[in-house]
Coordinates of C-alpha atoms in Angstrom, one line a residue:
Chain A
M380 CA 118.4 82.8 98.8
S381 CA 121.0 82.7 101.4
Q382 CA 120.4 80.5 104.2
E383 CA 122.7 82.4 106.1
G384 CA 122.2 83.9 109.5
L385 CA 121.2 87.7 109.2
D386 CA 122.7 90.3 112.1
P387 CA 120.9 93.0 111.8
R388 CA 123.1 95.1 113.3
E389 CA 125.2 95.1 110.9
F390 CA 122.5 95.3 108.2
L391 CA 121.4 98.6 109.7
E392 CA 125.7 100.0 109.4
R393 CA 125.7 99.0 105.8
L394 CA 122.3 101.1 104.9
Q395 CA 123.3 103.3 107.4
G396 CA 126.6 103.5 105.9
E397 CA 124.6 103.1 101.5
H398 CA 122.2 106.1 102.9
R399 CA 124.7 108.6 104.6
T400 CA 125.5 110.5 101.1
L401 CA 121.9 112.1 100.4
R402 CA 121.5 112.4 96.9
W403 CA 118.1 114.5 97.3
A404 CA 116.7 117.1 95.5
P405 CA 113.3 118.5 94.6
L406 CA 111.5 117.4 91.6
P407 CA 111.0 120.4 88.9
P408 CA 107.5 121.0 87.8
A409 CA 107.1 118.7 84.2
P410 CA 108.3 120.2 81.6
A411 CA 105.0 119.4 79.9
T412 CA 103.6 121.7 82.0
Q413 CA 105.4 124.3 81.1
R414 CA 104.9 123.6 77.2
W415 CA 101.3 123.6 78.1
S416 CA 101.1 127.2 79.4
E417 CA 103.3 128.4 76.8
H418 CA 101.1 127.7 73.6
P419 CA 97.2 127.0 76.0
M420 CA 94.8 124.8 73.3
T421 CA 92.4 127.9 73.5
G422 CA 95.0 130.0 71.6
E423 CA 96.0 127.2 69.1
E424 CA 95.3 128.5 65.2
S425 CA 92.8 125.7 63.9
L426 CA 90.8 126.7 66.6
H427 CA 90.2 130.4 65.8
Y428 CA 90.0 128.5 61.9
L429 CA 86.6 127.0 62.9
H430 CA 85.2 129.8 64.5
D431 CA 85.9 132.3 61.2
H432 CA 84.8 128.8 58.8
W433 CA 82.4 126.9 60.8
A434 CA 79.9 129.2 59.2
L435 CA 79.5 127.0 55.6
P436 CA 77.4 128.9 53.2
D437 CA 73.2 128.2 53.0
H438 CA 72.6 130.3 48.9
V439 CA 73.8 130.8 46.5
S440 CA 74.8 134.3 45.7
G441 CA 74.3 135.8 42.0
T442 CA 77.8 137.3 42.6
E443 CA 79.2 133.4 42.4
T444 CA 76.9 133.0 39.4
G445 CA 77.6 135.4 37.2
G446 CA 75.1 137.2 34.6
G447 CA 73.9 136.0 31.6
V448 CA 71.7 132.8 30.2
R449 CA 74.7 130.4 32.3
G450 CA 74.5 132.5 35.2
R451 CA 71.1 132.6 35.2
I452 CA 71.0 128.5 34.7
A453 CA 73.6 128.5 37.1
G454 CA 71.9 130.3 40.1
L455 CA 68.2 128.1 39.5
A456 CA 70.6 125.1 39.7
G457 CA 72.0 126.4 42.9
R458 CA 68.2 127.6 44.1
L459 CA 67.1 124.3 43.5
T460 CA 70.2 122.5 45.1
Y461 CA 69.5 123.9 48.1
R462 CA 65.7 124.2 48.7
A463 CA 66.4 120.7 48.3
L464 CA 68.8 120.3 50.5
G465 CA 68.1 123.4 53.0
R466 CA 67.0 120.9 55.7
Y467 CA 70.0 118.9 55.7
L468 CA 72.7 121.5 55.3
H469 CA 71.2 123.3 58.2
E470 CA 71.2 120.7 60.4
E471 CA 74.3 120.2 59.5
R472 CA 75.8 123.7 60.1
E473 CA 73.8 123.2 63.8
L474 CA 76.7 120.3 63.7
L475 CA 79.5 122.2 62.9
A476 CA 78.5 125.3 65.8
H477 CA 78.7 122.5 68.4
M478 CA 81.5 120.7 67.2
V479 CA 83.3 124.0 67.5
R480 CA 82.0 124.9 70.8
M481 CA 82.1 121.8 71.6
N482 CA 86.4 121.9 71.1
E483 CA 86.5 125.1 73.1
A484 CA 85.0 124.1 75.8
L485 CA 88.2 120.8 75.0
A486 CA 90.3 123.9 74.4
R487 CA 89.9 125.3 77.5
R488 CA 89.4 122.2 80.1
C489 CA 92.7 121.1 78.6
D490 CA 94.1 124.4 79.4
E491 CA 92.2 124.6 82.9
L492 CA 94.4 121.0 83.8
A493 CA 97.8 122.4 82.8
R494 CA 96.9 124.8 85.2
A495 CA 96.1 122.5 87.5
I496 CA 97.9 119.4 87.4
A497 CA 101.2 122.4 88.0
D498 CA 99.5 124.5 90.5
R499 CA 99.1 120.7 92.1
Q500 CA 103.7 119.8 91.5
V501 CA 104.1 122.6 93.0
A502 CA 102.0 122.3 96.3
D503 CA 103.1 118.9 95.9
A504 CA 106.4 119.5 96.4
E505 CA 106.0 122.1 99.3
N506 CA 104.0 119.5 101.3
Q507 CA 106.2 116.7 101.3
A508 CA 108.9 119.8 101.7
R509 CA 107.0 120.7 104.9
L510 CA 106.6 117.3 106.2
A511 CA 109.8 116.2 105.5
A512 CA 111.0 119.2 108.2
W513 CA 108.8 118.1 110.0
L514 CA 109.6 114.6 110.4
Q515 CA 112.6 115.3 110.9
A516 CA 112.3 118.0 113.3
E517 CA 111.9 115.6 116.1
P518 CA 112.9 111.7 117.2
P519 CA 110.0 109.2 116.5
P520 CA 107.4 108.2 118.7
G521 CA 109.1 106.2 121.7
S522 CA 112.5 107.6 121.1
R523 CA 113.0 110.0 123.8
G524 CA 111.9 107.9 126.3
E525 CA 109.0 109.5 126.7
P526 CA 105.1 108.3 128.9
G527 CA 104.1 105.0 126.7
P528 CA 101.2 104.9 126.0
V529 CA 99.8 102.6 129.2
G530 CA 96.8 101.9 127.5
E531 CA 98.3 100.6 124.4
A532 CA 96.3 97.6 123.5
V533 CA 97.6 94.2 123.0
H534 CA 95.7 93.7 119.6
Chain B
M1205 CA 86.7 100.1 159.1
N1206 CA 85.0 99.3 155.7
A1207 CA 85.1 95.9 155.8
G1208 CA 84.9 96.0 151.9
P1209 CA 83.9 93.7 149.4
L1210 CA 86.3 91.5 150.7
A1211 CA 84.9 90.4 153.0
T1212 CA 84.2 86.9 152.2
S1213 CA 86.6 84.8 153.4
T1214 CA 87.3 82.0 151.0
R1215 CA 89.3 80.2 154.0
A1216 CA 85.4 79.1 154.7
A1217 CA 85.4 78.5 152.0
G1218 CA 88.7 76.2 151.0
T1219 CA 87.6 74.3 153.9
D1220 CA 83.6 73.8 152.6
R1221 CA 86.7 71.7 149.7
G1222 CA 87.9 69.8 152.0
P1223 CA 91.6 70.8 152.7
A1224 CA 91.7 75.0 152.8
R1225 CA 94.2 75.2 149.5
P1226 CA 96.8 78.6 150.3
V1227 CA 95.1 82.1 149.0
V1228 CA 97.1 84.6 146.9
V1229 CA 95.5 87.6 147.5
L1230 CA 96.6 90.1 143.6
L1231 CA 96.8 93.8 144.4
A1232 CA 96.2 95.4 140.9
A1233 CA 95.0 98.3 140.0
R1234 CA 93.3 97.3 136.3
W1235 CA 92.5 93.9 135.8
S1236 CA 90.6 94.0 132.1
G1237 CA 91.7 94.9 129.3
D1238 CA 93.7 94.5 126.3
A1239 CA 96.0 96.8 127.8
E1240 CA 99.3 94.6 128.2
A1241 CA 99.6 95.0 132.0
A1242 CA 96.5 94.0 132.4
W1243 CA 96.8 90.8 129.9
F1244 CA 99.7 89.7 131.5
T1245 CA 98.7 90.2 135.3
R1246 CA 96.2 88.2 133.8
Q1247 CA 99.1 85.5 132.9
V1248 CA 100.3 85.9 136.5
A1249 CA 97.0 84.6 137.9
R1250 CA 96.1 82.3 135.4
S1251 CA 100.3 80.6 137.1
L1252 CA 99.1 81.8 140.6
L1253 CA 95.6 79.4 140.6
R1254 CA 98.7 76.3 140.8
R1255 CA 99.8 77.2 143.8
G1256 CA 96.8 77.9 145.4
D1257 CA 92.9 80.3 144.9
V1258 CA 94.1 83.5 143.9
H1259 CA 91.7 86.8 145.0
V1260 CA 92.8 89.6 143.2
V1261 CA 91.6 93.5 143.9
T1262 CA 92.0 95.3 142.0
L1263 CA 90.5 99.4 141.4
E1264 CA 88.4 99.2 138.7
G1265 CA 84.7 98.1 138.8
A1266 CA 81.7 100.3 138.7
K1267 CA 80.4 99.4 142.2
P1268 CA 82.2 96.9 144.8
A1269 CA 82.0 93.3 143.1
V1270 CA 82.6 90.4 144.1
S1271 CA 82.9 87.4 140.9
A1272 CA 85.0 84.4 140.2
D1273 CA 86.9 84.6 136.8
H1274 CA 85.3 82.9 134.3
A1275 CA 88.4 83.1 131.6
V1276 CA 91.0 82.6 134.4
N1277 CA 89.7 79.8 135.8
G1278 CA 88.5 78.5 132.4
A1279 CA 92.8 77.8 132.1
V1280 CA 92.4 75.2 134.8
D1281 CA 91.4 72.2 135.8
D1282 CA 92.7 71.4 139.6
G1283 CA 89.3 73.2 141.8
A1284 CA 91.4 76.3 142.0
R1285 CA 89.8 79.7 142.0
C1286 CA 90.3 82.7 140.9
T1287 CA 87.6 85.9 141.9
V1288 CA 87.8 89.3 140.7
H1289 CA 86.9 91.5 143.7
R1290 CA 86.5 95.1 142.5
L1291 CA 87.1 97.7 144.9
A1292 CA 85.2 100.3 142.7
V1293 CA 87.7 103.0 143.6
A1294 CA 88.6 105.7 140.9
P1295 CA 91.6 107.8 142.4
A1296 CA 91.0 112.0 142.1
P1297 CA 91.8 113.0 138.7
R1298 CA 93.4 115.9 140.4
L1299 CA 96.5 113.9 142.4
V1300 CA 96.8 111.6 139.1
A1301 CA 97.8 114.5 136.7
R1302 CA 99.6 116.0 139.2
R1303 CA 101.3 112.6 140.1
E1304 CA 102.0 112.5 137.0
V1305 CA 103.2 115.6 136.0
L1306 CA 105.3 115.3 138.9
L1307 CA 107.2 111.5 138.0
A1308 CA 107.7 113.4 134.7
A1309 CA 110.3 115.5 135.5
L1310 CA 111.3 114.2 138.5
S1311 CA 112.0 111.5 135.6
T1312 CA 113.7 113.9 133.4
V1313 CA 116.9 114.7 136.7
E1314 CA 116.1 111.7 138.3
A1315 CA 115.6 109.1 137.4
R1316 CA 119.2 107.7 137.3
S1317 CA 120.7 109.6 140.5
G1318 CA 119.5 107.4 142.8
R1319 CA 119.6 110.6 144.8
P1320 CA 116.2 110.0 147.9
I1321 CA 113.3 112.6 146.8
G1322 CA 112.9 115.3 148.9
P1323 CA 109.7 114.7 151.5
S1324 CA 108.2 117.8 150.4
V1325 CA 107.9 116.4 146.9
D1326 CA 107.6 112.8 148.1
R1327 CA 104.1 113.9 150.0
L1328 CA 103.2 115.3 147.3
L1329 CA 103.1 111.8 145.3
R1330 CA 102.0 110.2 148.0
E1331 CA 99.0 112.3 148.5
G1332 CA 95.9 110.1 147.9
E1333 CA 98.1 106.7 146.6
S1334 CA 97.0 105.1 149.2
E1335 CA 93.3 106.4 150.1
P1336 CA 91.9 104.1 147.1
W1337 CA 93.0 100.6 148.3
A1338 CA 92.8 101.0 152.3
A1339 CA 88.4 100.1 151.2
A1340 CA 90.3 96.6 151.6
D1341 CA 92.4 96.0 154.6
E1342 CA 89.9 94.0 157.0
S1343 CA 89.5 92.0 153.4
V1344 CA 93.1 91.3 152.8
L1345 CA 93.4 90.9 157.0
T1346 CA 90.8 88.7 157.0
L1347 CA 91.4 86.6 153.6
R1348 CA 95.3 86.1 156.0
P1349 CA 97.1 85.5 152.5
D1350 CA 99.7 83.1 152.4
L1351 CA 101.9 85.1 149.4
V1352 CA 101.0 89.1 148.3
V1353 CA 101.9 89.3 144.2
L1354 CA 101.4 93.3 143.6
A1355 CA 101.4 94.2 139.8
G1356 CA 102.3 97.5 139.0
Y1357 CA 105.0 100.1 140.5
R1358 CA 103.4 103.1 140.5
Q1359 CA 100.8 101.2 142.8
V1360 CA 102.6 102.4 146.3
G1361 CA 98.9 102.6 148.0
A1362 CA 98.7 99.0 147.4
F1363 CA 102.3 98.8 148.5
D1364 CA 101.0 100.6 151.8
L1365 CA 98.1 97.8 152.1
W1366 CA 100.4 94.9 152.0
R1367 CA 103.3 97.0 154.7
R1368 CA 100.0 98.3 156.6
V1369 CA 97.6 94.5 156.9
V1370 CA 99.7 92.0 156.4
P1371 CA 104.0 93.0 156.1
D1372 CA 104.9 89.1 157.0
T1373 CA 103.6 87.3 154.7
P1374 CA 106.4 87.6 151.7
L1375 CA 105.7 90.0 148.8
V1376 CA 106.2 89.1 145.3
F1377 CA 106.4 92.8 142.6
V1378 CA 105.0 92.2 139.4
P1379 CA 106.3 95.6 138.4
L1380 CA 104.5 96.4 134.7
A1381 CA 108.0 98.9 134.9
D1382 CA 107.0 100.9 130.6
T1383 CA 109.6 102.8 128.8
H1384 CA 108.7 105.9 131.5
P1385 CA 112.1 106.3 133.2
A1386 CA 110.5 106.5 136.4
V1387 CA 110.3 104.4 137.5
G1388 CA 114.5 104.6 138.5
L1389 CA 113.5 106.9 141.1
A1390 CA 114.1 106.0 144.8
H1391 CA 110.5 106.9 145.6
F1392 CA 109.6 104.1 144.4
D1393 CA 112.6 101.7 145.6
P1394 CA 111.4 100.7 148.6
I1395 CA 108.7 98.1 146.9
F1396 CA 111.9 96.8 144.6
D1397 CA 113.4 96.1 148.2
R1398 CA 110.8 94.4 150.6
A1399 CA 110.1 92.1 147.7
S1400 CA 111.1 88.5 147.9
A1401 CA 111.0 88.7 144.5
T1402 CA 110.2 90.8 141.0
L1403 CA 108.8 89.2 138.1
V1404 CA 109.4 91.0 134.9
A1405 CA 108.5 89.2 130.9
T1406 CA 111.3 90.5 128.7
G1407 CA 114.7 90.8 128.7
S1408 CA 114.3 94.8 128.4
E1409 CA 112.1 95.1 131.1
Y1410 CA 114.8 92.8 132.8
R1411 CA 117.6 95.7 132.0
A1412 CA 115.5 98.5 132.3
V1413 CA 114.8 97.5 136.1
T1414 CA 118.1 96.3 137.4
E1415 CA 120.2 99.3 135.4
L1416 CA 117.4 101.7 137.1
C1417 CA 116.0 100.3 140.2
G1418 CA 118.7 100.8 143.2
P1419 CA 117.8 98.1 145.0
I1420 CA 117.7 95.7 141.9
R1421 CA 121.0 97.0 140.8
R1422 CA 122.8 96.4 144.3
D1423 CA 121.4 92.5 144.8
P1424 CA 120.2 91.3 140.7
E1425 CA 119.4 87.8 142.4
R1426 CA 116.0 88.9 143.5
I1427 CA 114.6 89.1 139.8
H1428 CA 113.9 86.9 137.7
R1429 CA 112.1 86.2 133.9
V1430 CA 109.4 84.6 132.9
G1431 CA 108.9 85.1 129.5
L1432 CA 105.5 85.6 128.0
P1433 CA 102.5 83.0 127.2
A1434 CA 102.3 84.5 123.6
T1435 CA 101.2 81.5 121.7
I1436 CA 98.3 82.1 118.7
N1437 CA 95.8 79.6 117.6
A1438 CA 96.5 77.3 115.9
E1439 CA 94.5 77.4 113.4
V1440 CA 96.0 81.2 112.1
R1441 CA 99.1 79.4 112.9
A1442 CA 98.3 77.1 110.1
D1443 CA 97.4 79.5 108.4
V1444 CA 99.6 81.9 108.1
E1445 CA 102.6 78.9 108.2
R1446 CA 102.2 78.4 104.2
P1447 CA 104.5 78.2 102.4
P1448 CA 105.6 81.6 101.1
S1449 CA 104.6 83.4 97.5
D1450 CA 107.0 84.2 95.1
A1451 CA 105.6 87.0 94.3
G1452 CA 106.6 90.3 94.1
P1453 CA 105.2 93.1 97.9
G1454 CA 103.4 94.6 95.0
G1455 CA 99.9 92.6 96.1
G1456 CA 97.9 91.6 93.4
E1457 CA 96.2 88.8 92.9
A1458 CA 98.5 86.0 92.7
D1459 CA 99.9 87.4 96.2
S1460 CA 96.7 90.0 97.5
G1461 CA 98.0 89.0 101.0
S1462 CA 102.1 90.6 101.0
G1463 CA 102.5 94.4 101.2
V1464 CA 103.7 95.5 104.2
V1465 CA 100.8 96.6 107.5
M1466 CA 101.8 99.0 109.7
F1467 CA 100.4 99.7 113.2
T1468 CA 99.7 103.8 113.5
G1469 CA 98.9 103.1 117.6
C1470 CA 96.3 105.9 117.4
G1471 CA 93.4 107.5 115.3
A1472 CA 93.3 107.3 111.5
D1473 CA 93.3 110.6 111.2
E1474 CA 95.7 111.9 114.7
H1475 CA 97.0 114.8 114.0
D1476 CA 100.5 112.3 115.4
R1477 CA 103.4 111.8 114.3
P1478 CA 102.9 107.6 113.7
V1479 CA 100.0 109.1 111.3
A1480 CA 102.2 111.0 109.7
L1481 CA 104.7 108.4 109.2
A1482 CA 102.4 105.5 108.2
R1483 CA 101.5 108.1 105.2
L1484 CA 104.9 109.0 104.3
A1485 CA 105.4 105.3 103.6
A1486 CA 102.5 105.3 100.8
L1487 CA 104.3 107.7 99.8
A1488 CA 107.2 106.8 99.6
F1489 CA 106.3 102.7 98.3
P1490 CA 103.1 104.1 96.2
R1491 CA 103.4 100.2 94.2
V1492 CA 103.4 98.1 97.8
R1493 CA 99.9 97.7 99.2
V1494 CA 100.9 99.0 102.7
T1495 CA 98.6 98.8 105.8
V1496 CA 97.8 100.8 107.7
V1497 CA 96.0 100.0 110.5
S1498 CA 94.7 103.0 113.1
T1499 CA 92.6 102.3 116.6
D1500 CA 89.7 103.2 114.5
A1501 CA 90.1 102.4 110.5
L1502 CA 92.1 100.5 108.3
D1503 CA 93.8 102.0 105.3
V1504 CA 95.1 99.8 102.2
W1505 CA 97.0 103.0 99.8
F1506 CA 98.3 101.0 96.6
G1507 CA 99.2 103.1 93.3
G1508 CA 98.2 106.2 95.1
E1509 CA 94.9 105.4 96.3
R1510 CA 93.3 104.4 99.6
T1511 CA 91.0 102.6 100.4
R1512 CA 89.7 102.9 104.5
S1513 CA 87.4 99.6 105.8
P1514 CA 87.0 98.9 110.0
V1515 CA 89.7 97.3 111.6
P1516 CA 88.5 93.5 112.0
E1517 CA 87.7 92.0 114.9
G1518 CA 89.4 89.6 116.2
A1519 CA 92.9 88.6 117.1
S1520 CA 92.8 85.9 114.4
A1521 CA 92.0 88.5 112.2
V1522 CA 95.0 91.1 113.4
L1523 CA 97.3 87.7 113.2
R1524 CA 96.4 87.1 109.8
L1525 CA 97.3 90.9 108.3
M1526 CA 101.0 90.2 109.7
G1527 CA 101.2 87.1 108.7
G1528 CA 100.4 87.5 105.1
A1529 CA 102.7 91.2 104.7
A1530 CA 106.4 91.2 103.7
V1531 CA 106.8 92.9 106.7
T1532 CA 104.8 94.6 110.4
V1533 CA 106.0 98.0 111.2
D1534 CA 104.4 99.1 114.6
L1535 CA 105.5 103.1 114.4
R1536 CA 103.9 102.9 118.4
P1537 CA 104.3 99.4 120.2
G1538 CA 103.4 98.3 123.5
A1539 CA 105.1 100.0 126.2
L1540 CA 106.1 97.2 128.3
F1541 CA 106.7 94.3 125.9
A1542 CA 105.4 95.0 122.4
R1543 CA 103.0 92.5 121.5
R1544 CA 102.0 92.8 118.8
C1545 CA 105.7 92.6 117.5
I1546 CA 106.1 88.9 119.2
D1547 CA 102.9 88.0 117.5
S1548 CA 104.6 88.9 113.8
L1549 CA 108.2 86.8 114.6
L1550 CA 105.8 83.8 115.9
C1551 CA 103.9 84.2 112.5
G1552 CA 107.6 84.9 110.4
T1553 CA 106.8 88.1 109.6
P1554 CA 109.5 90.4 110.4
V1555 CA 109.3 93.7 112.3
V1556 CA 110.7 97.1 111.7
V1557 CA 110.5 99.2 115.2
P1558 CA 111.3 102.3 116.7
A1559 CA 115.1 102.0 118.2
D1560 CA 114.1 103.8 121.9
S1561 CA 111.1 101.4 121.7
R1562 CA 110.1 98.3 124.3
A1563 CA 110.1 96.1 121.0
R1564 CA 113.6 96.9 119.4
Q1565 CA 114.9 93.9 121.9
H1566 CA 113.0 91.4 119.8
A1567 CA 114.5 93.2 116.2
E1568 CA 117.8 93.1 117.9
S1569 CA 118.1 90.4 120.0
G1570 CA 116.0 87.9 117.9
A1571 CA 117.4 88.8 115.2
G1572 CA 113.9 88.9 113.4
G1573 CA 114.4 92.8 112.4
L1574 CA 115.4 96.6 112.2
W1575 CA 114.6 99.4 114.6
F1576 CA 114.8 102.9 112.9
S1577 CA 115.8 106.4 114.9
S1578 CA 114.3 108.9 112.2
P1579 CA 112.0 109.0 109.2
G1580 CA 114.1 108.3 107.1
E1581 CA 115.7 105.1 108.5
L1582 CA 112.7 103.9 108.8
I1583 CA 111.8 104.3 105.1
W1584 CA 115.0 102.5 104.0
C1585 CA 114.2 99.4 107.0
V1586 CA 111.5 99.2 104.0
E1587 CA 112.8 98.8 101.7
A1588 CA 115.3 96.7 102.7
M1589 CA 112.6 94.5 104.3
L1590 CA 110.8 94.3 100.9
E1591 CA 113.9 92.6 99.3
P1592 CA 113.2 88.8 99.6
D1593 CA 116.3 87.6 100.5
V1594 CA 116.3 90.4 103.5
R1595 CA 112.7 89.7 104.7
R1596 CA 112.9 85.6 105.0
R1597 CA 116.2 85.3 107.0
L1598 CA 115.0 87.7 109.7
G1599 CA 111.1 86.2 109.4
A1600 CA 113.4 83.1 110.0
Q1601 CA 115.5 84.2 112.7
G1602 CA 113.2 86.3 114.3
K1603 CA 110.7 83.0 114.1
R1604 CA 113.2 80.7 115.8
Y1605 CA 113.5 83.1 118.8
A1606 CA 109.3 83.5 119.2
D1607 CA 108.8 80.7 119.0
A1608 CA 111.4 79.4 122.1
E1609 CA 111.3 82.9 124.1
F1610 CA 108.2 83.3 124.3
A1611 CA 105.4 80.7 122.6
S1612 CA 105.3 77.7 125.5
T1613 CA 102.8 79.0 128.0
P1614 CA 103.7 76.0 130.1
A1615 CA 107.0 77.0 130.3
F1616 CA 106.1 80.6 131.2
V1617 CA 102.9 79.1 134.0
D1618 CA 106.3 76.8 135.7
R1619 CA 109.7 80.3 135.6
V1620 CA 106.0 81.7 137.6
E1621 CA 106.0 78.6 140.6
A1622 CA 109.8 78.4 140.2
V1623 CA 109.8 81.3 141.9
I1624 CA 106.8 81.5 143.8
G1625 CA 108.0 78.4 145.8
R1626 CA 111.4 79.8 146.0
V1627 CA 110.5 82.6 148.1
G1628 CA 108.6 80.3 150.3
A1629 CA 105.4 80.7 150.0
R1630 CA 103.2 77.9 152.8

């Protein structure tokens, strides 16, 4: 650490010099937000697939087992199996239904959040631009020789 | 004439206690409170106790009353007494408002011209000035003061009282010249002209009065800079003089007290520029702990989040806040001598202040900080102060300056005493 004295006036001049060229540009909305709006989660193919295929078969149809003795035996075995597992399969269907609904809700919420983030970024940029313009419009307090705060507390 | 609350002669009291002590009458519109002007007036009174018994005549009070000021009396132990005479007279608000408007208007065009103000305007300015003080006429006469001290350059009414009642008594003037350019109006010249000595606190007040006030410009020998007795208590000093942490300014467990402390001088949610500037700094430095002290709340900004709590009570708590910070930003420094900045420098913490405020003297002459003229400069200055090397060097320089200029009460008392001695108070 340097122990030499620091002249604040010279230091300020150097600071002002360094900042004389303003390299400022508004921050563009994050690229991800555009991608999110172009490809909403509710448009995902997988979500459509889930909606179309969440209901799994809960019985054996005659067309699947075919005819003949072999078909009848297969149908009988199938019916027995579904009858034995019926309660489980019903619960599983309910579970799948809720999972699909949950996925749908999450997809909707994702899209809402993406829109909210994009809107917020735009509003933030506007707000900061207005603040900067307002602050720059007049000098800071105390720099106009205006009446000082006579009642200003010591602490 | 109404004898007023000063009727009790303190000469009699002095006789009771032995040889009569010299009597000093101090005329001050405001005596109590935390405002810098009132605080400085009390420090002057404390110094005057060395010279004799002090009788403060103030417009303050709910009803006329006379009482000892134990806070001031407690500072001395040689039997001198400070008695406060509260007149409980409030100037008419309508006249005060009109006077303020007139002074603001005149200040923009006349303050540096030295031209006398037209008689009609002068009459308007004077209207209602003398009446509140007239209640003390006979009482001041009864006190037969050896010295009159007038605090506040706007107290034309108090000056009239002196001129009317005890014009042969030496007058010492404490103008309490804040940053308002009205001090340069010819309307106030007679006070500077008639006072045997003028006491100012700081170098910037000295410069303002010397540059703006005709009588002082012509005879600068009559103005004396007495400084301030701005000591901080030993316990706080010991706390804030611990070796600085090497951790960064971001805060956290290892360096919880560092960061930026900003004072807005107004309410936390007021639509005022200091509030906006403080929020701008909080936005600009999201990874630095920015503590914003307002009159009604203390907000700590860190990581984009704000935590609000009550303002800590007592001067020590505020001193500790400043002492532990990397930099103190005073967005609305006191208009008389910027006491907060002096305290910060005494704690070894550099300051960032508005360029045209009284605090700039501390940053520039004291080499204890930086000053800004625009919001952009404010951000650059704070950014620069977050560099450990910059803040340590400016902090050390500022502390040396504040210690030398303001940290000695005996030196302040000696300077006031020397001036009083020179004007020939009996």
